[in-house]
Short mmCIF file of C-alpha atoms in Angstrom, two decimals:
data_model
loop_
_atom_site.label_atom_id
_atom_site.label_comp_id
_atom_site.label_asym_id
_atom_site.label_seq_id
_atom_site.Cartn_x
_atom_site.Cartn_y
_atom_site.Cartn_z
CA MET A 16 12.50 -39.70 -70.41
CA LYS A 17 10.39 -37.79 -68.67
CA LYS A 18 10.82 -39.96 -65.50
CA VAL A 19 14.70 -39.37 -65.62
CA LEU A 20 14.20 -35.76 -65.91
CA VAL A 21 11.69 -35.82 -62.83
CA ALA A 22 14.09 -38.24 -60.77
CA LEU A 23 17.11 -35.52 -61.58
CA LEU A 24 15.15 -32.68 -60.42
CA VAL A 25 14.06 -34.37 -57.32
CA LEU A 26 17.71 -35.30 -56.94
CA ILE A 27 18.84 -31.42 -57.52
CA LEU A 28 15.99 -30.04 -54.98
CA SER A 29 17.00 -32.43 -52.50
CA VAL A 30 20.56 -31.81 -52.63
CA SER A 31 19.85 -28.07 -52.69
CA PHE A 32 17.49 -28.32 -49.61
CA VAL A 33 20.73 -29.99 -47.48
CA PHE A 34 23.19 -27.29 -48.66
CA ALA A 35 20.50 -24.82 -47.68
CA GLN A 36 20.06 -26.59 -44.15
CA GLY A 37 23.94 -26.81 -43.65
CA GLY A 38 24.19 -23.27 -44.78
CA LYS A 39 21.48 -22.55 -41.97
CA GLU A 40 23.26 -24.18 -39.63
CA ASN A 41 26.65 -22.73 -40.44
CA LYS A 42 25.08 -19.23 -40.62
CA GLN A 43 27.52 -16.56 -38.84
CA ILE A 44 25.84 -15.13 -35.81
CA THR A 45 26.72 -11.84 -33.91
CA ILE A 46 25.39 -11.26 -30.60
CA GLU A 47 25.66 -7.55 -28.95
CA PHE A 48 25.84 -8.16 -25.42
CA TRP A 49 25.64 -4.94 -23.18
CA THR A 50 26.41 -5.19 -19.62
CA HIS A 51 27.64 -3.22 -16.45
CA GLU A 52 31.28 -2.63 -15.38
CA ASP A 53 32.52 -4.95 -12.90
CA VAL A 54 36.60 -5.69 -13.59
CA ASN A 55 35.91 -9.18 -11.49
CA ARG A 56 33.31 -10.22 -13.31
CA GLN A 57 34.82 -9.09 -16.53
CA ALA A 58 37.74 -11.62 -16.31
CA LEU A 59 35.51 -14.32 -15.56
CA GLU A 60 32.99 -13.39 -18.44
CA ASP A 61 35.65 -12.73 -20.92
CA ARG A 62 36.62 -16.48 -20.26
CA TYR A 63 32.78 -17.48 -20.54
CA ILE A 64 32.60 -16.03 -24.12
CA ALA A 65 35.62 -17.20 -25.54
CA GLU A 66 34.45 -20.74 -24.33
CA PHE A 67 31.32 -20.50 -25.73
CA GLU A 68 32.91 -19.03 -29.03
CA ALA A 69 35.02 -21.76 -29.63
CA SER A 70 31.98 -24.26 -29.14
CA HIS A 71 29.79 -22.50 -31.32
CA PRO A 72 32.36 -21.43 -34.16
CA ASN A 73 29.63 -19.29 -36.08
CA VAL A 74 29.08 -17.53 -33.09
CA LYS A 75 30.69 -13.95 -32.27
CA ILE A 76 30.20 -12.22 -29.06
CA ASN A 77 30.32 -8.50 -29.09
CA VAL A 78 30.68 -7.15 -25.45
CA THR A 79 29.80 -3.53 -24.37
CA ARG A 80 30.49 -2.60 -21.04
CA GLN A 81 29.20 0.71 -19.17
CA ALA A 82 28.91 2.11 -15.99
CA SER A 83 25.51 1.02 -14.45
CA THR A 84 23.94 4.56 -14.04
CA LYS A 85 25.21 5.13 -18.05
CA LEU A 86 24.28 1.83 -19.30
CA ILE A 87 20.52 2.70 -18.40
CA GLU A 88 20.63 5.51 -20.37
CA LEU A 89 22.23 3.89 -23.40
CA ILE A 90 19.81 1.17 -23.64
CA GLN A 91 17.05 3.30 -23.19
CA THR A 92 18.49 5.37 -26.50
CA ALA A 93 19.07 2.55 -28.21
CA PHE A 94 15.75 0.65 -27.88
CA ALA A 95 13.91 3.88 -28.69
CA ALA A 96 16.02 3.82 -32.06
CA GLY A 97 15.10 0.34 -32.62
CA GLU A 98 18.76 -0.62 -32.23
CA GLY A 99 18.88 -2.31 -28.88
CA PRO A 100 21.61 -4.96 -27.93
CA ASP A 101 20.22 -8.58 -28.17
CA VAL A 102 21.34 -9.52 -24.82
CA PHE A 103 21.78 -6.94 -21.94
CA ASN A 104 21.10 -6.49 -18.05
CA LEU A 105 19.97 -3.98 -15.78
CA SER A 106 18.50 -3.89 -12.36
CA ILE A 107 14.67 -5.34 -12.46
CA ASN A 108 13.31 -1.78 -11.91
CA ASP A 109 14.90 -0.58 -15.03
CA GLU A 110 13.96 -3.58 -16.83
CA TYR A 111 10.58 -4.36 -15.85
CA PRO A 112 9.10 -2.02 -18.24
CA TYR A 113 10.90 -3.41 -21.18
CA ILE A 114 8.82 -6.36 -20.70
CA VAL A 115 5.31 -5.06 -20.34
CA ALA A 116 6.38 -3.19 -23.60
CA GLY A 117 7.01 -6.18 -25.44
CA ARG A 118 10.68 -5.12 -26.18
CA VAL A 119 12.20 -8.11 -24.74
CA ALA A 120 11.52 -12.18 -25.75
CA PRO A 121 10.09 -14.46 -23.45
CA MET A 122 12.49 -17.31 -22.50
CA ASP A 123 13.44 -20.07 -25.05
CA TYR A 124 13.28 -22.91 -22.08
CA GLU A 125 14.89 -25.66 -23.89
CA ALA A 126 17.99 -23.29 -25.47
CA ALA A 127 18.11 -22.28 -21.40
CA GLY A 128 18.03 -25.76 -20.73
CA PHE A 129 14.84 -25.77 -19.02
CA ALA A 130 11.76 -27.83 -19.79
CA ASP A 131 9.09 -24.88 -19.29
CA ALA A 132 8.17 -21.68 -16.68
CA GLN A 133 7.50 -23.85 -13.68
CA ALA A 134 11.09 -25.71 -13.99
CA VAL A 135 12.56 -22.38 -14.00
CA GLN A 136 10.66 -21.11 -10.71
CA ASP A 137 11.88 -24.62 -9.29
CA ALA A 138 15.46 -24.33 -9.81
CA TYR A 139 15.53 -20.70 -8.04
CA LEU A 140 14.50 -19.35 -4.02
CA ALA A 141 10.86 -18.71 -4.14
CA GLY A 142 9.87 -15.32 -5.32
CA MET A 143 13.18 -14.64 -7.46
CA ILE A 144 11.69 -15.47 -10.81
CA ASP A 145 8.47 -13.52 -10.07
CA PRO A 146 9.87 -10.13 -11.16
CA VAL A 147 10.78 -11.45 -14.69
CA THR A 148 7.51 -13.57 -15.17
CA TYR A 149 4.61 -12.07 -16.93
CA GLU A 150 1.50 -13.41 -18.21
CA GLY A 151 2.76 -16.81 -17.51
CA GLU A 152 6.00 -16.69 -19.29
CA VAL A 153 9.43 -16.16 -18.14
CA TYR A 154 11.60 -13.04 -19.56
CA GLY A 155 14.84 -13.32 -17.94
CA LEU A 156 17.47 -15.31 -15.71
CA PRO A 157 19.19 -13.43 -12.41
CA LEU A 158 22.89 -12.62 -13.28
CA GLU A 159 22.82 -11.52 -9.55
CA LEU A 160 20.40 -10.90 -6.40
CA THR A 161 21.86 -8.03 -3.98
CA ASN A 162 21.04 -6.34 -1.21
CA TRP A 163 23.29 -3.41 0.72
CA SER A 164 24.07 -3.70 4.21
CA ILE A 165 26.81 -1.13 5.66
CA PHE A 166 30.17 -1.76 5.24
CA ILE A 167 32.71 0.05 8.11
CA ASN A 168 36.24 0.92 8.02
CA LYS A 169 37.51 -0.07 11.44
CA LYS A 170 40.21 2.39 11.33
CA VAL A 171 38.48 5.67 10.54
CA PHE A 172 36.20 5.06 13.56
CA ARG A 173 39.16 4.34 15.79
CA ASP A 174 40.80 7.84 14.31
CA ALA A 175 37.78 9.50 15.42
CA GLY A 176 37.89 8.28 18.81
CA LEU A 177 35.11 5.37 18.14
CA ASP A 178 35.27 1.88 18.84
CA PRO A 179 33.82 0.17 15.77
CA GLU A 180 32.57 -3.12 17.40
CA LYS A 181 30.43 -1.18 19.94
CA ASP A 182 29.83 2.21 18.35
CA TYR A 183 28.43 1.63 14.92
CA PRO A 184 24.95 2.93 14.19
CA LYS A 185 22.19 0.66 14.68
CA THR A 186 19.60 3.43 13.82
CA TRP A 187 19.63 6.31 11.59
CA GLU A 188 19.74 9.06 14.64
CA GLU A 189 22.85 7.21 15.54
CA MET A 190 24.22 7.46 11.84
CA VAL A 191 23.78 11.21 12.30
CA GLU A 192 25.75 11.09 15.86
CA VAL A 193 28.38 8.88 14.57
CA SER A 194 28.95 10.93 11.21
CA GLN A 195 29.20 14.23 13.23
CA LYS A 196 32.39 12.45 15.22
CA ILE A 197 33.81 11.41 12.17
CA VAL A 198 33.37 13.99 9.51
CA ILE A 199 36.44 16.39 8.59
CA ARG A 200 35.65 19.59 6.59
CA ASP A 201 37.60 22.21 4.74
CA GLY A 202 35.49 25.26 5.32
CA ASP A 203 32.15 23.61 3.78
CA ILE A 204 33.86 20.93 1.58
CA LEU A 205 33.81 17.45 3.19
CA VAL A 206 37.31 15.91 3.11
CA ARG A 207 36.09 12.78 5.19
CA ARG A 208 32.30 11.55 5.46
CA GLY A 209 31.40 9.15 8.08
CA PHE A 210 28.51 7.51 5.83
CA ASP A 211 26.48 8.84 2.49
CA PHE A 212 23.29 7.47 0.95
CA ARG A 213 23.31 5.68 -2.43
CA TYR A 214 22.17 8.37 -4.87
CA PRO A 215 20.27 8.03 -7.09
CA TYR A 216 19.20 4.38 -5.71
CA TYR A 217 16.01 5.81 -3.94
CA LEU A 218 13.89 3.08 -4.53
CA GLU A 219 16.45 0.37 -3.40
CA ALA A 220 17.92 2.28 -0.36
CA MET A 221 15.36 5.15 0.73
CA VAL A 222 11.92 4.13 0.14
CA PRO A 223 12.65 1.44 2.83
CA MET A 224 13.43 4.13 5.17
CA VAL A 225 9.95 5.59 4.80
CA GLU A 226 8.44 2.17 5.25
CA GLN A 227 10.34 1.93 8.78
CA LEU A 228 8.28 5.01 9.23
CA GLY A 229 4.84 3.49 8.19
CA GLY A 230 4.87 5.00 4.94
CA ALA A 231 4.80 3.38 1.67
CA LEU A 232 5.31 4.05 -2.04
CA PHE A 233 1.71 2.65 -3.18
CA SER A 234 -1.29 1.88 -1.13
CA ASP A 235 -2.20 -2.04 -1.18
CA ASP A 236 -4.84 -1.58 -3.84
CA GLY A 237 -2.04 0.60 -5.81
CA THR A 238 -4.27 3.47 -6.57
CA GLU A 239 -2.90 5.85 -4.39
CA ALA A 240 1.02 6.90 -4.27
CA ILE A 241 3.21 8.18 -1.77
CA VAL A 242 1.27 6.98 1.36
CA GLY A 243 1.61 8.36 4.74
CA GLU A 244 2.11 12.00 4.75
CA ASP A 245 4.16 12.22 8.13
CA ALA A 246 6.37 9.30 6.93
CA TRP A 247 7.25 10.90 3.92
CA VAL A 248 7.66 14.40 5.54
CA THR A 249 9.88 12.96 8.13
CA TRP A 250 12.41 11.25 5.75
CA LEU A 251 12.48 14.34 3.39
CA THR A 252 13.51 16.48 6.39
CA PHE A 253 16.15 14.01 7.78
CA MET A 254 17.62 14.21 4.08
CA GLN A 255 17.78 17.85 4.05
CA GLN A 256 19.33 17.90 7.42
CA TRP A 257 21.67 15.35 6.30
CA GLY A 258 22.71 17.76 3.53
CA PRO A 259 24.67 20.97 2.62
CA ASN A 260 22.10 23.15 4.15
CA GLY A 261 21.80 21.44 7.11
CA LEU A 262 24.32 19.15 8.90
CA ASN A 263 26.43 18.92 6.05
CA LEU A 264 27.17 15.47 6.56
CA GLY A 265 26.93 14.33 2.60
CA SER A 266 25.37 15.17 -0.52
CA PRO A 267 24.56 13.76 -3.86
CA THR A 268 27.38 16.09 -5.58
CA TYR A 269 30.19 14.01 -3.90
CA THR A 270 31.81 10.65 -5.29
CA ASN A 271 29.78 7.76 -4.46
CA ALA A 272 30.84 6.59 -0.91
CA ARG A 273 31.00 2.78 -2.44
CA SER A 274 33.70 3.78 -5.10
CA LEU A 275 35.85 5.26 -2.44
CA PHE A 276 35.53 2.48 0.28
CA ASN A 277 38.09 -0.06 -1.31
CA LYS A 278 40.67 2.73 -1.49
CA ASP A 279 41.09 3.03 2.34
CA ASN A 280 42.13 6.82 2.20
CA ASN A 281 40.53 8.13 5.30
CA ASP A 282 37.96 9.81 3.70
CA ILE A 283 34.94 7.54 4.03
CA ALA A 284 34.15 5.33 7.13
CA MET A 285 30.92 3.87 6.09
CA ALA A 286 29.31 2.91 2.87
CA ASN A 287 25.51 1.14 1.84
CA THR A 288 26.63 -1.58 -0.47
CA GLY A 289 26.44 -5.49 -1.30
CA LEU A 290 28.13 -8.68 -0.89
CA TYR A 291 29.99 -7.79 -3.88
CA GLN A 292 32.05 -5.20 -2.58
CA GLU A 293 34.26 -7.71 -0.79
CA ALA A 294 35.67 -9.30 -3.80
CA ARG A 295 36.05 -5.46 -5.15
CA ILE A 296 37.82 -4.48 -1.99
CA LYS A 297 40.34 -8.00 -2.44
CA ALA A 298 40.98 -6.69 -6.35
CA ASP A 299 41.42 -3.26 -5.54
CA ASN A 300 43.43 -3.16 -2.43
CA PRO A 301 44.18 -6.73 -1.31
CA GLU A 302 46.14 -5.45 1.68
CA PHE A 303 43.33 -3.75 3.01
CA TYR A 304 41.17 -6.89 2.52
CA ASP A 305 43.73 -8.86 4.50
CA SER A 306 43.76 -6.56 7.38
CA GLY A 307 40.68 -7.39 8.75
CA GLU A 308 40.04 -3.61 9.35
CA TRP A 309 36.55 -3.60 7.68
CA MET A 310 33.38 -5.08 8.89
CA VAL A 311 29.93 -5.27 7.75
CA VAL A 312 27.00 -4.48 9.99
CA PRO A 313 23.11 -4.49 9.55
CA PHE A 314 20.86 -1.80 7.66
CA PRO A 315 19.80 0.69 10.19
CA VAL A 316 16.32 1.76 11.23
CA PHE A 317 14.82 4.89 12.93
CA GLU A 318 14.37 5.00 16.77
CA ASN A 319 10.91 5.19 16.34
CA ALA A 320 10.26 2.92 13.44
CA VAL A 321 7.14 1.05 13.12
CA LYS A 322 8.54 -1.58 11.09
CA ASP A 323 11.89 -3.26 10.81
CA VAL A 324 12.61 -2.85 7.16
CA ALA A 325 16.27 -3.45 5.79
CA ALA A 326 17.31 -2.34 2.21
CA CYS A 327 15.54 -3.66 -0.70
CA TYR A 328 16.78 -6.30 -2.56
CA TYR A 329 17.12 -6.67 -6.52
CA GLY A 330 18.26 -8.23 -9.43
CA HIS A 331 20.07 -8.10 -12.62
CA TYR A 332 18.36 -9.86 -14.95
CA TYR A 333 19.76 -11.32 -18.43
CA MET A 334 17.38 -10.37 -21.20
CA VAL A 335 16.94 -11.00 -24.91
CA ASN A 336 15.76 -8.38 -27.35
CA ALA A 337 12.43 -9.35 -28.95
CA ASP A 338 13.63 -7.81 -32.06
CA SER A 339 16.48 -10.03 -32.68
CA ASP A 340 15.67 -13.05 -35.24
CA LYS A 341 14.58 -16.51 -33.89
CA GLU A 342 18.15 -17.87 -34.47
CA THR A 343 19.85 -15.12 -32.45
CA GLN A 344 17.40 -15.21 -29.83
CA LYS A 345 17.94 -19.22 -29.33
CA VAL A 346 21.54 -18.98 -29.51
CA ALA A 347 21.50 -15.85 -26.75
CA TRP A 348 19.62 -17.86 -24.40
CA GLU A 349 22.15 -21.04 -24.93
CA PHE A 350 24.82 -17.88 -24.16
CA ILE A 351 23.25 -16.79 -21.21
CA ALA A 352 22.55 -20.30 -19.70
CA TYR A 353 26.50 -20.98 -20.18
CA MET A 354 27.50 -18.00 -18.28
CA LEU A 355 24.77 -18.69 -15.42
CA SER A 356 26.38 -22.43 -15.32
CA HIS A 357 29.22 -21.04 -13.37
CA GLY A 358 27.30 -19.81 -10.01
CA GLU A 359 29.88 -21.09 -7.61
CA GLU A 360 32.33 -19.31 -9.26
CA TYR A 361 30.51 -16.10 -9.97
CA LEU A 362 30.17 -16.18 -5.92
CA THR A 363 33.85 -17.14 -4.89
CA GLU A 364 35.39 -15.01 -7.52
CA VAL A 365 33.02 -11.90 -7.78
CA ASN A 366 30.80 -12.37 -4.46
CA ILE A 367 27.66 -12.20 -6.50
CA ILE A 368 24.93 -14.37 -6.01
CA GLN A 369 22.72 -16.02 -8.28
CA PRO A 370 19.77 -17.24 -6.22
CA THR A 371 19.68 -20.80 -7.25
CA LYS A 372 18.66 -23.02 -4.47
CA ALA A 373 21.59 -24.93 -5.02
CA LEU A 374 23.97 -22.04 -4.07
CA MET A 375 22.08 -20.37 -1.25
CA GLU A 376 22.20 -23.66 0.49
CA SER A 377 25.72 -24.30 -0.37
CA ASP A 378 29.08 -24.40 2.16
CA THR A 379 30.30 -22.02 -0.49
CA TYR A 380 27.81 -19.33 0.20
CA LYS A 381 27.62 -19.64 4.01
CA ASN A 382 31.30 -19.56 4.36
CA MET A 383 31.50 -15.80 2.36
CA PRO A 384 32.63 -13.41 5.15
CA TYR A 385 29.53 -11.74 6.85
CA SER A 386 26.97 -13.98 4.61
CA ASP A 387 25.20 -14.07 7.63
CA VAL A 388 24.46 -10.13 8.11
CA PHE A 389 23.36 -10.17 4.34
CA THR A 390 21.16 -13.13 4.78
CA LYS A 391 19.28 -11.43 7.86
CA ASP A 392 18.94 -8.11 6.01
CA PHE A 393 17.57 -10.09 3.06
CA GLU A 394 15.17 -11.41 5.36
CA ARG A 395 14.48 -8.01 7.13
CA GLY A 396 13.69 -6.76 3.14
CA HIS A 397 11.65 -7.16 0.31
CA ILE A 398 12.22 -6.88 -3.82
CA VAL A 399 12.49 -3.47 -5.00
CA TYR A 400 9.48 -1.76 -6.75
CA TYR A 401 9.32 -2.63 -10.24
CA GLY A 402 6.63 -1.73 -12.88
CA ALA A 403 6.07 -0.26 -16.14
CA ALA A 404 6.89 3.13 -14.75
CA SER A 405 9.42 2.38 -12.15
CA THR A 406 12.41 4.42 -14.15
CA GLU A 407 10.28 7.55 -14.02
CA ILE A 408 9.18 7.05 -10.23
CA GLN A 409 13.14 6.71 -9.47
CA ALA A 410 13.49 10.00 -11.25
CA GLN A 411 10.75 11.53 -9.32
CA LEU A 412 12.06 10.44 -5.96
CA ARG A 413 15.58 11.55 -7.19
CA THR A 414 14.12 15.08 -7.90
CA ALA A 415 12.26 15.28 -4.45
CA VAL A 416 15.73 14.34 -2.55
CA GLU A 417 17.69 16.83 -4.55
CA ALA A 418 15.32 19.74 -4.18
CA VAL A 419 15.79 19.61 -0.11
CA MET A 420 19.00 18.90 0.15
CA LEU A 421 20.49 21.04 -2.71
CA GLN A 422 17.75 23.95 -3.26
CA ASN A 423 16.58 23.75 0.34
CA VAL A 424 12.92 23.55 -0.67
CA ASP A 425 10.52 22.90 2.27
CA PRO A 426 10.21 18.99 2.94
CA TYR A 427 6.58 19.24 2.80
CA LYS A 428 6.39 21.23 -0.45
CA ALA A 429 8.94 18.62 -1.75
CA TYR A 430 6.51 15.76 -0.50
CA GLN A 431 3.29 17.19 -2.04
CA ASP A 432 5.13 17.57 -5.71
CA LEU A 433 6.41 14.30 -5.18
CA LYS A 434 2.87 12.78 -4.19
CA LYS A 435 1.20 14.91 -7.37
CA ASN A 436 3.96 13.69 -9.80
CA VAL A 437 3.81 9.94 -9.07
CA GLN A 438 0.30 10.04 -8.58
CA GLU A 439 -0.33 11.69 -12.34
CA ILE A 440 2.30 8.59 -13.42
CA ILE A 441 0.14 5.96 -12.23
CA ASP A 442 -3.07 7.38 -13.19
CA GLU A 443 -2.09 7.28 -16.67
CA GLY A 444 -1.28 3.83 -16.26
#
């Protein structure tokens, strides 16, 4: 009788274990996915989400989309409250601090379809995974690699008596001259701008201007900040002259030039933006896209530049919250891998580049309009600065630019304050 009871107990425990395991496999998992807005990308990703949920009946993907600058603030706030999303993406200089702070999980290589960290490196162009590699582990996969060149509205050029093919600016000094010919004002209000900068993306588009003049964000050994007094003061002086207290050609207070460009409303001639802009023009204004009245030219340099440096390239990387439970992390990496398995479709439909070797060597990429301009500017550029304090440093650059442009602070004083503040940031670790 005792043997029968023991056997019965073993059977009950075995059945209980099987049901427990089955329940585990069928556990409902909800993934909070936060990403930046892009109407064209949204259409694709809504489909990918539906397809993933169909193949994973126990998984629900809740997606939250916000403007890229707003998303930075929301994710900072959410993580500070211990309520960060399971999956998110930001520009690498805003994401890297989360890696070093231990807030994101290392990649589940098997779930993402890789053997190990080296296999991830081997699948992408050299250096593309370095920004998300920390202490030998990979912490993210790139949704897109982006660099910015100059988009030109040919009609606005001709309306100002300029030939876009010959008169487009090759230097920043020519950018001033051309913009002065294009600009239209109503009193002090700019009704039409020739060009304006990508405020507040100073690390991406303005630090390279300083580098052209021989300056640097940091010394080679990383111990000194804001290197090259002449270069920084020259750049800050240029920005002051560009702004409302100088030649009044642009300002951080106006609507982003990139946002206006697609509308073709004769209010902006040039915008600093990426290959993705082509898909946005096509979606927002197909007539303008098909008209042939726009073109893309290289990132300018100063006439007395000592280095030929284009705008920095940067990546938006998908990452997974370290506070999510292990099952959720595993599914999150499966979800990321599924979305990124559509690289050519992302390129053709949204014009964003996932920098795998296969895609960058494909005819699909080479046949994109003006891809050669972006490729050459990519070769002239380098990865944007990223570090534990990159978000703080971006904020200090913004303070310096707005000081000279909006408050008419002396450029040398703005340089001194910038150097002091950034030096304190790196000295504090």
